[in-house]
Short mmCIF file of C-alpha atoms and ligand atoms in Angstrom, two decimals:
data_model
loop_
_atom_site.label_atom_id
_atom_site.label_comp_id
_atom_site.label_asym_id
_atom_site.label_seq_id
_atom_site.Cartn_x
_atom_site.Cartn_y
_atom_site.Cartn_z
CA UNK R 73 15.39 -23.73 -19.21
CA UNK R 74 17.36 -21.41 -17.27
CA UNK R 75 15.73 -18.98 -15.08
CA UNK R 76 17.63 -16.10 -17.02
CA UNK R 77 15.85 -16.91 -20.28
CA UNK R 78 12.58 -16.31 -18.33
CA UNK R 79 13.02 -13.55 -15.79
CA UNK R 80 13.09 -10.16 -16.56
CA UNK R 81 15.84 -7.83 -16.42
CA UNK R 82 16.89 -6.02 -12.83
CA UNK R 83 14.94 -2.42 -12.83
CA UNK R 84 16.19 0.45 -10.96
CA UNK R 85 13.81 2.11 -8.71
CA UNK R 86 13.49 5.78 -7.34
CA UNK R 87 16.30 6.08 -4.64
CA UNK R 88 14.08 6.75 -1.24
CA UNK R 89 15.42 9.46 1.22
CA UNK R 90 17.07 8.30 4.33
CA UNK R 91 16.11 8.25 7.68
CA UNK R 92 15.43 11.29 9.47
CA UNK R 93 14.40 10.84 12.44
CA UNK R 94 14.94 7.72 14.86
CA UNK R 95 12.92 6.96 18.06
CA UNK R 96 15.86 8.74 19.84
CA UNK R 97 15.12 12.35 18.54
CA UNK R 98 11.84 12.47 16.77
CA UNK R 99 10.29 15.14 15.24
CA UNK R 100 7.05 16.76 16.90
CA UNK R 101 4.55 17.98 13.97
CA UNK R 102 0.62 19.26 14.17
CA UNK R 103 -2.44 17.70 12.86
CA UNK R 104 -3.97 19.96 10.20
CA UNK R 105 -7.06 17.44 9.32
CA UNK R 106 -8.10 14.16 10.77
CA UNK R 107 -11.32 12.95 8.35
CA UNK R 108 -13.03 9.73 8.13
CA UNK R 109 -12.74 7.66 4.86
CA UNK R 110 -15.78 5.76 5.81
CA UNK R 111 -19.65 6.65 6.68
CA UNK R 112 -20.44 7.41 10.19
CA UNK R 113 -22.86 3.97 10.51
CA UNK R 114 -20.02 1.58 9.06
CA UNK R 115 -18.69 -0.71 11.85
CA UNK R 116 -15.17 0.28 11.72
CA UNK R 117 -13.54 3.21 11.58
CA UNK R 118 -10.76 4.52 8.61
CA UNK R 119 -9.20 8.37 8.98
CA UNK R 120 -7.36 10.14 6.36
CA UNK R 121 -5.12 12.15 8.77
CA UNK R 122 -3.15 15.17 7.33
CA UNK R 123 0.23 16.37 9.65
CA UNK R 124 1.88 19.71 8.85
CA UNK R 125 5.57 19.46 7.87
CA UNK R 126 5.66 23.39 7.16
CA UNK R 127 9.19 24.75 8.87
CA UNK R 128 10.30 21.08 9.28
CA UNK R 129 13.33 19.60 7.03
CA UNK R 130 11.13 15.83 7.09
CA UNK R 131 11.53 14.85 3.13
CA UNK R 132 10.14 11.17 1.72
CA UNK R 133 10.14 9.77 -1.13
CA UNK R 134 6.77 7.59 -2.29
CA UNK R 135 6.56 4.47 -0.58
CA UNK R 136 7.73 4.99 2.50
CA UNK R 137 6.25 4.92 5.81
CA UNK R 138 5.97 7.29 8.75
CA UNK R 139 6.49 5.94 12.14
CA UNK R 140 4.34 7.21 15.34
CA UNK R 141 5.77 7.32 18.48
CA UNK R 142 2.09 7.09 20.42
CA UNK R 143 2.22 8.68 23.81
CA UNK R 144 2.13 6.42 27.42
CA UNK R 145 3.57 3.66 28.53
CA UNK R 146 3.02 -0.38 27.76
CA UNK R 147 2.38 -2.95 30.32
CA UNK R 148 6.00 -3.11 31.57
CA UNK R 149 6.21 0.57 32.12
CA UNK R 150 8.40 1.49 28.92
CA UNK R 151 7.36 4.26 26.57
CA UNK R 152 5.26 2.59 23.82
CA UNK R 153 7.23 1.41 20.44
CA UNK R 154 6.57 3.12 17.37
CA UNK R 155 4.07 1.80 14.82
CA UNK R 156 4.41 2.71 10.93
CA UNK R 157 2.24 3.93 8.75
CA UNK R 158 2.41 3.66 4.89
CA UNK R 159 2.89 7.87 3.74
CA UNK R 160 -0.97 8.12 1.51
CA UNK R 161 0.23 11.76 0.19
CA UNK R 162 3.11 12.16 -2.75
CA UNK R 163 6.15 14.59 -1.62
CA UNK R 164 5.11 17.83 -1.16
CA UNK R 165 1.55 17.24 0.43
CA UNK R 166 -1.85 16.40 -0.65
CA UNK R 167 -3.48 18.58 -3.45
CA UNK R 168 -4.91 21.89 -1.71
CA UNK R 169 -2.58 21.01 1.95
CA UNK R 170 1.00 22.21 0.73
CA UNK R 171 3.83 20.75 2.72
CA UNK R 172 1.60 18.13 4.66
CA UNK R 173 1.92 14.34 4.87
CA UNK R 174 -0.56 11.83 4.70
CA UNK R 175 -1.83 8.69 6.69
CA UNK R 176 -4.58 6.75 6.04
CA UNK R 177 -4.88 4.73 9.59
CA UNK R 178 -7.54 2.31 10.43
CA UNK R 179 -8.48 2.16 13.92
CA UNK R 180 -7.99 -1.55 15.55
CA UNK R 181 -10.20 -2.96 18.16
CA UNK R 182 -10.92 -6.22 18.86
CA UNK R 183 -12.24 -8.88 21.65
CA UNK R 184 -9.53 -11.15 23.11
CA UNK R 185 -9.93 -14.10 24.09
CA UNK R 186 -12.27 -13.45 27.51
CA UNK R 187 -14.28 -11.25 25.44
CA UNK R 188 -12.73 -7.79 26.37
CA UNK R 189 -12.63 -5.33 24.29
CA UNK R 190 -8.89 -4.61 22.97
CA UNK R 191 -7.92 -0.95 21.57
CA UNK R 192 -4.55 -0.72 19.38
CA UNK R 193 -2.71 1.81 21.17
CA UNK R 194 -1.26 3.88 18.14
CA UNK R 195 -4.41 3.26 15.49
CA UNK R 196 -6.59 5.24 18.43
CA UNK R 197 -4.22 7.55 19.27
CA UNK R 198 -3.82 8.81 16.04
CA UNK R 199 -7.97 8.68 14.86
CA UNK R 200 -8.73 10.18 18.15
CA UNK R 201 -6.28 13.15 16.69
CA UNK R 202 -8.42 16.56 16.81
CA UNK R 203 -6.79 19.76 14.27
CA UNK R 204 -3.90 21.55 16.03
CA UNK R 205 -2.64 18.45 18.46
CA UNK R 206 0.94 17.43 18.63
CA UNK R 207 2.25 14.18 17.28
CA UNK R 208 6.04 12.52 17.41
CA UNK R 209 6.82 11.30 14.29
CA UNK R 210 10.23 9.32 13.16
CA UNK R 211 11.20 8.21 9.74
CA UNK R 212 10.77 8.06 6.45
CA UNK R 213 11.22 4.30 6.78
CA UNK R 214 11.59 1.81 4.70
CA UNK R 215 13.41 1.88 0.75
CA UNK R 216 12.31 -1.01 -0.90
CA UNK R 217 8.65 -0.19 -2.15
CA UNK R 218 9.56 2.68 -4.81
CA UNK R 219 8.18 3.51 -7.99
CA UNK R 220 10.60 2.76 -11.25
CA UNK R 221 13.44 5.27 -12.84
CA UNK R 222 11.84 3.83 -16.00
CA UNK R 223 8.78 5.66 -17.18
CA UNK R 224 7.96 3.15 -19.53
CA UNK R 225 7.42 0.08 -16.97
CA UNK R 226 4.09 -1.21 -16.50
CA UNK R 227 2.45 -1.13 -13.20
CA UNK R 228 0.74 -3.23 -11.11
CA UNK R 229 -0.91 -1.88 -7.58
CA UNK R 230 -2.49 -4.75 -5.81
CA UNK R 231 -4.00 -3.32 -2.37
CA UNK R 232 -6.20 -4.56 0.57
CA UNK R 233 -7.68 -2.18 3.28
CA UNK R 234 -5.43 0.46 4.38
CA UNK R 235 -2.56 -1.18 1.79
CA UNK R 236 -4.06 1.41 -0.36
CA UNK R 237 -1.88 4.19 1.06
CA UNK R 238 1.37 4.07 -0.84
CA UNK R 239 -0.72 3.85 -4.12
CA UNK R 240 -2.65 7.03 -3.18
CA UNK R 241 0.98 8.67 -2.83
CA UNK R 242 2.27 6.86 -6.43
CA UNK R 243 -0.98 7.73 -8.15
CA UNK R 244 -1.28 11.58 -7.10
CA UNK R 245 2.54 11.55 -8.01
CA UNK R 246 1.67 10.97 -11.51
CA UNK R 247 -1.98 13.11 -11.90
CA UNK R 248 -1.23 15.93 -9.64
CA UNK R 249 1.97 16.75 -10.00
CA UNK R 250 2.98 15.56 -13.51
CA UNK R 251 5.27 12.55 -12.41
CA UNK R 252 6.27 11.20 -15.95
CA UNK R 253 4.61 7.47 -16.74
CA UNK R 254 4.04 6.02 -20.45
CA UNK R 255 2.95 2.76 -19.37
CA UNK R 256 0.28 0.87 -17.98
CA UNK R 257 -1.16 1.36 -14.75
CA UNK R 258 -3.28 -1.23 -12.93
CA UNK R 259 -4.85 -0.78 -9.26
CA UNK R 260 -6.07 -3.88 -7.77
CA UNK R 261 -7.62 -2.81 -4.35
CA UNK R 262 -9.80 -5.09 -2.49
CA UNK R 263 -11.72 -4.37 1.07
CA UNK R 264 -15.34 -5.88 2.03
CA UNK R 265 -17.85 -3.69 1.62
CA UNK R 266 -18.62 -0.46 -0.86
CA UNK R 267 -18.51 1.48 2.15
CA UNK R 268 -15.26 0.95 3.02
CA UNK R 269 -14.03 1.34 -0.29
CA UNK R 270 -11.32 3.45 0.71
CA UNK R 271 -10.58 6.74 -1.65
CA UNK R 272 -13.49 5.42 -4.07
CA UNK R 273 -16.95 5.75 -2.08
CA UNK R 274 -19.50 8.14 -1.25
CA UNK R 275 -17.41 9.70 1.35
CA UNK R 276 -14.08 10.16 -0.44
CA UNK R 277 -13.54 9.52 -4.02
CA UNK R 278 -10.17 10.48 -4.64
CA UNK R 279 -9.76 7.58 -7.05
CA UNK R 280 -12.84 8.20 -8.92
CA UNK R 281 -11.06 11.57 -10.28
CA UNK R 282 -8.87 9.85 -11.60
CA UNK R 283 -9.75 9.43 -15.56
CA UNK R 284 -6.67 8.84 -18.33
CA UNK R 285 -6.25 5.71 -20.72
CA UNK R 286 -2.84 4.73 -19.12
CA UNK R 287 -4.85 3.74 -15.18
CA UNK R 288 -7.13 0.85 -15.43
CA UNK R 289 -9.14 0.42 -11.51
CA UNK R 290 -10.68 -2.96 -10.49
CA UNK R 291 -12.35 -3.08 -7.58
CA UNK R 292 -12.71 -6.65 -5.47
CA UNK R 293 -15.74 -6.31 -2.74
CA UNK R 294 -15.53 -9.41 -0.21
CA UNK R 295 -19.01 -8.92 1.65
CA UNK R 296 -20.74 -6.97 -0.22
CA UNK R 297 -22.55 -9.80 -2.14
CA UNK R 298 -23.34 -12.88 0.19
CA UNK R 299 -23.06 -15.22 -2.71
CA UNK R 300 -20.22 -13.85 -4.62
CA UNK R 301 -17.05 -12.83 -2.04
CA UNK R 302 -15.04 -11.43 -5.00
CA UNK R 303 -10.71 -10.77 -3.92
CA UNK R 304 -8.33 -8.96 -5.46
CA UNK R 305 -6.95 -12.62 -6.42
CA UNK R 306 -10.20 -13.33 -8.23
CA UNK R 307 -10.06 -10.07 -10.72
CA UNK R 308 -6.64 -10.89 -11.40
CA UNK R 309 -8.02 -14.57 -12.88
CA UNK R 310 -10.83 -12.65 -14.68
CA UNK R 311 -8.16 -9.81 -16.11
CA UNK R 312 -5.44 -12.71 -16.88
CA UNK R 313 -4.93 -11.72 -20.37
CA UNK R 314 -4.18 -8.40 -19.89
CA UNK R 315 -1.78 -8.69 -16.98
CA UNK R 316 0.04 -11.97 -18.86
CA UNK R 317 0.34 -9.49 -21.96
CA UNK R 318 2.15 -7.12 -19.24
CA UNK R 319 4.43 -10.09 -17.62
CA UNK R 320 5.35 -11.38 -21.12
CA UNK R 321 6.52 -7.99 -21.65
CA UNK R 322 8.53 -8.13 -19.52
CA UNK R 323 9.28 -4.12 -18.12
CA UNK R 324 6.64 -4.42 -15.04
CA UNK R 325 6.73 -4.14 -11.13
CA UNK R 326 4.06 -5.52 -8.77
CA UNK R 327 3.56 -3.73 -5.49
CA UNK R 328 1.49 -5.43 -3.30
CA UNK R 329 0.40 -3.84 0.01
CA UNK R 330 -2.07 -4.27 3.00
CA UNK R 331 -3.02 -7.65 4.66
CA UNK R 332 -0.31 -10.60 4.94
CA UNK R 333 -2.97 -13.03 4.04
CA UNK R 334 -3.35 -11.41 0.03
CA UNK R 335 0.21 -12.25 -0.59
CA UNK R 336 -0.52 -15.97 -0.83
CA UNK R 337 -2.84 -16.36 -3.50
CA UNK R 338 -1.12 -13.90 -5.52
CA UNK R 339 2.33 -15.46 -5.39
CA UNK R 340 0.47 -18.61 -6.75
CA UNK R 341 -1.21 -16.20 -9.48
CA UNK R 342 2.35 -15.52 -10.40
CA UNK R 343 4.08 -19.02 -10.17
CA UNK R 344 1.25 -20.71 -12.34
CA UNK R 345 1.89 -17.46 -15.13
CA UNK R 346 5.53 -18.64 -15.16
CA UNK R 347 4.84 -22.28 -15.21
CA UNK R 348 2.35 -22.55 -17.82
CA UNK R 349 3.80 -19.70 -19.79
CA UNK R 350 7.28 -21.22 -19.93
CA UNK R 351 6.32 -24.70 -19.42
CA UNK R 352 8.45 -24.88 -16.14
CA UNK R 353 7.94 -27.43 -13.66
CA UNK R 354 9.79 -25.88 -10.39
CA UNK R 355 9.84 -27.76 -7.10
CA UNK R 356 9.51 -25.58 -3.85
CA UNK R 357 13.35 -24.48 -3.73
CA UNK R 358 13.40 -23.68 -7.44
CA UNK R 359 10.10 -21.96 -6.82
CA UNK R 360 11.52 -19.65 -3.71
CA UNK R 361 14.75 -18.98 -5.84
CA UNK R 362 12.78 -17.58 -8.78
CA UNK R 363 10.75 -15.50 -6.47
CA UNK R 364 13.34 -13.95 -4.63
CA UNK R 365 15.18 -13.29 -7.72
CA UNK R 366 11.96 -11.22 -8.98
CA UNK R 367 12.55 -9.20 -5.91
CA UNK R 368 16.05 -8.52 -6.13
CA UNK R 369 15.13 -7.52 -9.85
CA UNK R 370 12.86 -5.33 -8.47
CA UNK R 371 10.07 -6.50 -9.99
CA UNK R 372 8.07 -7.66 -7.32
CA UNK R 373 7.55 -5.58 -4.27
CA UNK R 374 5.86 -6.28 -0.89
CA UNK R 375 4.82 -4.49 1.66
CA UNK R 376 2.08 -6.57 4.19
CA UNK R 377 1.44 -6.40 7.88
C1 FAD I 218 5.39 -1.07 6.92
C2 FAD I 218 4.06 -0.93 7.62
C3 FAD I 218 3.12 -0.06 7.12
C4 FAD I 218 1.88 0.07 7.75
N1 FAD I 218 0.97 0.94 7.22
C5 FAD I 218 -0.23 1.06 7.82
C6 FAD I 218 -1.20 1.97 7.26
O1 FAD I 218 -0.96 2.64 6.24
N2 FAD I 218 -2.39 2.08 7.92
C7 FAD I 218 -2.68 1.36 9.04
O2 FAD I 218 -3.78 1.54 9.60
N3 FAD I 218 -1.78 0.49 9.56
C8 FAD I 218 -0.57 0.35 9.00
N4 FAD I 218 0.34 -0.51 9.55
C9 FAD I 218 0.02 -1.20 10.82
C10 FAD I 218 0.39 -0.28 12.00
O3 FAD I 218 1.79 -0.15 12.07
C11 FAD I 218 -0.07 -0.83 13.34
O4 FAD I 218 0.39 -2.15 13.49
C12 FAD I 218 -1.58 -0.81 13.53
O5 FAD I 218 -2.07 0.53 13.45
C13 FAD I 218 -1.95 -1.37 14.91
O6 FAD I 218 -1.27 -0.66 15.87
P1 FAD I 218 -1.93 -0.32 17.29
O7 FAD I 218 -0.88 0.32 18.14
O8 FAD I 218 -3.22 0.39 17.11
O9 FAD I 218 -2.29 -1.74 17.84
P2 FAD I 218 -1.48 -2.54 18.97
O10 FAD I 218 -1.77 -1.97 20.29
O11 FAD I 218 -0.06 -2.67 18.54
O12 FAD I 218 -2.21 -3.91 18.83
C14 FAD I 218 -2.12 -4.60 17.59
C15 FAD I 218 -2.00 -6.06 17.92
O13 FAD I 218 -3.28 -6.49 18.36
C16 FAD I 218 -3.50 -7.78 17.90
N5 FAD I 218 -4.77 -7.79 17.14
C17 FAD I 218 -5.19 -6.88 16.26
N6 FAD I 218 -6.41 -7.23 15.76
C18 FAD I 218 -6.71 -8.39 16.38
C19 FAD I 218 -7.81 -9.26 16.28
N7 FAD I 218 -8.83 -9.00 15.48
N8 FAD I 218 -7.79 -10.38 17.06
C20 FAD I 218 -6.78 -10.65 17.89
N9 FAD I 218 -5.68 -9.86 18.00
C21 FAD I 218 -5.66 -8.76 17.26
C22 FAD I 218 -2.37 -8.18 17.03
O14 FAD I 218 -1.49 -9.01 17.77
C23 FAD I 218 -1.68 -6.90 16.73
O15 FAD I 218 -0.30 -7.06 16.61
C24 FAD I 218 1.59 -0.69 8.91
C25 FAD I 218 2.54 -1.58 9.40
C26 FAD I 218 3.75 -1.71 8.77
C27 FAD I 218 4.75 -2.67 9.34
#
C-alpha cells in the first residue's frame, strides 16, 4: 500500500507573525501580574505571569513563544542567552488584562550531582517577577505549532506540565473571543498530582469554565494514586475509539507540547493506529518517512523541551 492511500491530505495552518524582536534589540515590557498556578504547600512552584504590551507594536499569533532575555551574566562572563516560553494568552491578552501576554513558567531547581542546590537562571528570574518590574523580551518565535485555516479539523491537544501553555492560548482563542471551530476538540494534559493540575485545580480553574459539546478534557494524574500512575499515553489507550474515529477521518492535527519524554509513547500510539488500521508492516525507515510526512502535512505538531 502506498503511503498516499493512507495519509491524510497536507492542511494549511494559521500563518504566525514574524519575528519582532531579536536578542540584538529587544523590547523592554512591565509585569502587570505574576500569580501562582499551584497551592502555597506544593513542592514546586508554577506562575501564571501577565506582561503589558500596551503602547508596544509586539503582535503573535497562537503558538508561539516569547523569549526572555534574563538579566546577569553566565559563568564565562557573557550576558545570559535567552530562554523561551510557550505565549499561555490568545492575541490580544487574557480575558479582563487587554493587550497583555501570557506565560505560564515553572520555576527549575534541582541538586547536581554534589548535592547543591541548582536554580534555572530565567525560570527564577521571571517567578521572582513582582507587578511593575521591567523585563526584555524578544520574539514571537517559532511558526510551526499553529492552529488550522480549516474550522472543521479535529483537534487533538496532548500536554504535560507547563506544555499546557499554547493550548490555554488555542482554547481561549475559540471561547473568549469567538475563534470559529466546528470540530472536535480533545485536551490531553497530564502532570503528577491534582495540585499541580495546571489551569484545572483549586487555585486556577481556567479549564474548568470551559463547558461546550465540541471540547472533550481528560486529565492523566502520575502520583496522585500510588498504585495507578495514569499518563496522558494511558487515556489515549482507554479513549482509542474515539480518537481512531478522528484519525480515520482523516481532517485532524495533533499538537503535542511539554516534556521530551511524552513524545515517545505517543508516536508509538500513532504508528500501531496506522499499522493495525491499514494492516502496514513498516520497518524503522518506512516508519520515520511516514512520520515526517505527517508533519510536513501538518498534521502532527511538536513542541517538547
Ligand atoms: C519552545 C520552548 C518553549 C518553552 N516553553 C516553556 C513554558 O511555557 N514554560 C516553562 O516553564 N518553560 C518553557 N520552556 C523551557 C524554558 O525555555 C527554560 O529552558 C526553562 O525555564 C529553564 O530555564 P532556566 O534558565 O530557569 O534554567 P537554566 O539555568 O537554563 O538551567 C536549566 C538546565 O538545568 C538542567 N536541569 C534542569 N533540571 C534538572 C534536574 N532535575 N537535574 C539535572 N539537571 C537539571 C538542565 O540541563 C537544563 O538545561 C520552553 C522551552 C522551549 C524550547
Amino acid at each position: 500500500m502506498k503511503f498516499e492511500q493512507v495519509l491524510p491530505p497536507f492542511v494549511k495552518i494559521i500563518e504566525a507573525q514574524d519575528m519582532l524582536y531579536k536578542p540584538k534589540n529587544p523590547l523592554k515590557i512591565r509585569v502587570v501580574q505574576n500569580t501562582k498556578l499551584v497551592p502555597e504547600d506544593y513542592e514546586e512552584d508554577v506562575r501564571h505571569i501577565i506582561l503589558d504590551l500596551k503602547n508596544t507594536n509586539y503582535v503573535y499569533t497562537e503558538g508561539q513563544s516569547l523569549g526572555v532575555l534574563p538579566p546577569g551574566v553566565d559563568e564565562k562572563g557573557k550576558p545570559h542567552k535567552l530562554r523561551l516560553y510557550s505565549i499561555a494568552s490568545p492575541y490580544g491578552g487574557d480575558p479582563d488584562y487587554p493587550n497583555t501576554v501570557s506565560l505560564c513558567v515553572k520555576r527549575v531547581v534541582y541538586k547536581n550531582e554534589n548535592g547543591q542546590v541548582i536554580k534555572g537562571v530565567c525560570s527564577n528570574y521571571l517567578c521572582d517577577l513582582k507587578e511593575g518590574d521591567e523585563v526584555l523580551v524578544t520574539g514571537p518565535a517559532g511558526k510551526h505549532f499553529s492552529l488550522p485555516e480549516d474550522p472543521n479539523t479535529d483537534l487533538i491537544f496532548l500536554a504535560t506540565g507547563t506544555g499546557i501553555a499554547p493550548f490555554r492560548a488555542f482554547l481561549f482563542k475559540f471561547f473568549y473571543q469567538n475563534h470559529p471551530h466546528n470540530a472536535k476538540i480533545y485536551l490531553f494534559f497530564g502532570t503528577r498530582y491534582k495540585k499541580d493540575h495546571l489551569y484545572a485545580n483549586d487555585i486556577n480553574n481556567d479549564f474548568l469554565k470551559l463547558k461546550d459539546d465540541r471540547f472533550v478534557f481528560y486529565s492523566a494524574l502520575s502520583r496522585e494514586n500510588p498504585n495507578k500512575k495514569i499518563y496522558v499515553q494511558h487515556l489515549l489507550e482507554e479513549h482509542k475509539e474515539e480518537i481512531e474515529e478522528i484519525l480515520k477521518r482523516k481532517n485532524f492535527i495533533i499538537y503535542i507540547c511539554g516534556l521530551k519524554g511524552m513524545e515517545d509513547p505517543i508516536i508509538r500510539f500513532l504508528r500501531s493506529f496506522y499499522e493495525k488500521t491499514y494492516s502496514l508492516t513498516l520497518s524503522e525507515p518506512e516508519w520515520e518517512e511516514f512520520f515526517n510526512q505527517l508533519s510536513r502535512l501538518n498534521r502532527l505538531v511538536i513542541e517538547t523541551y
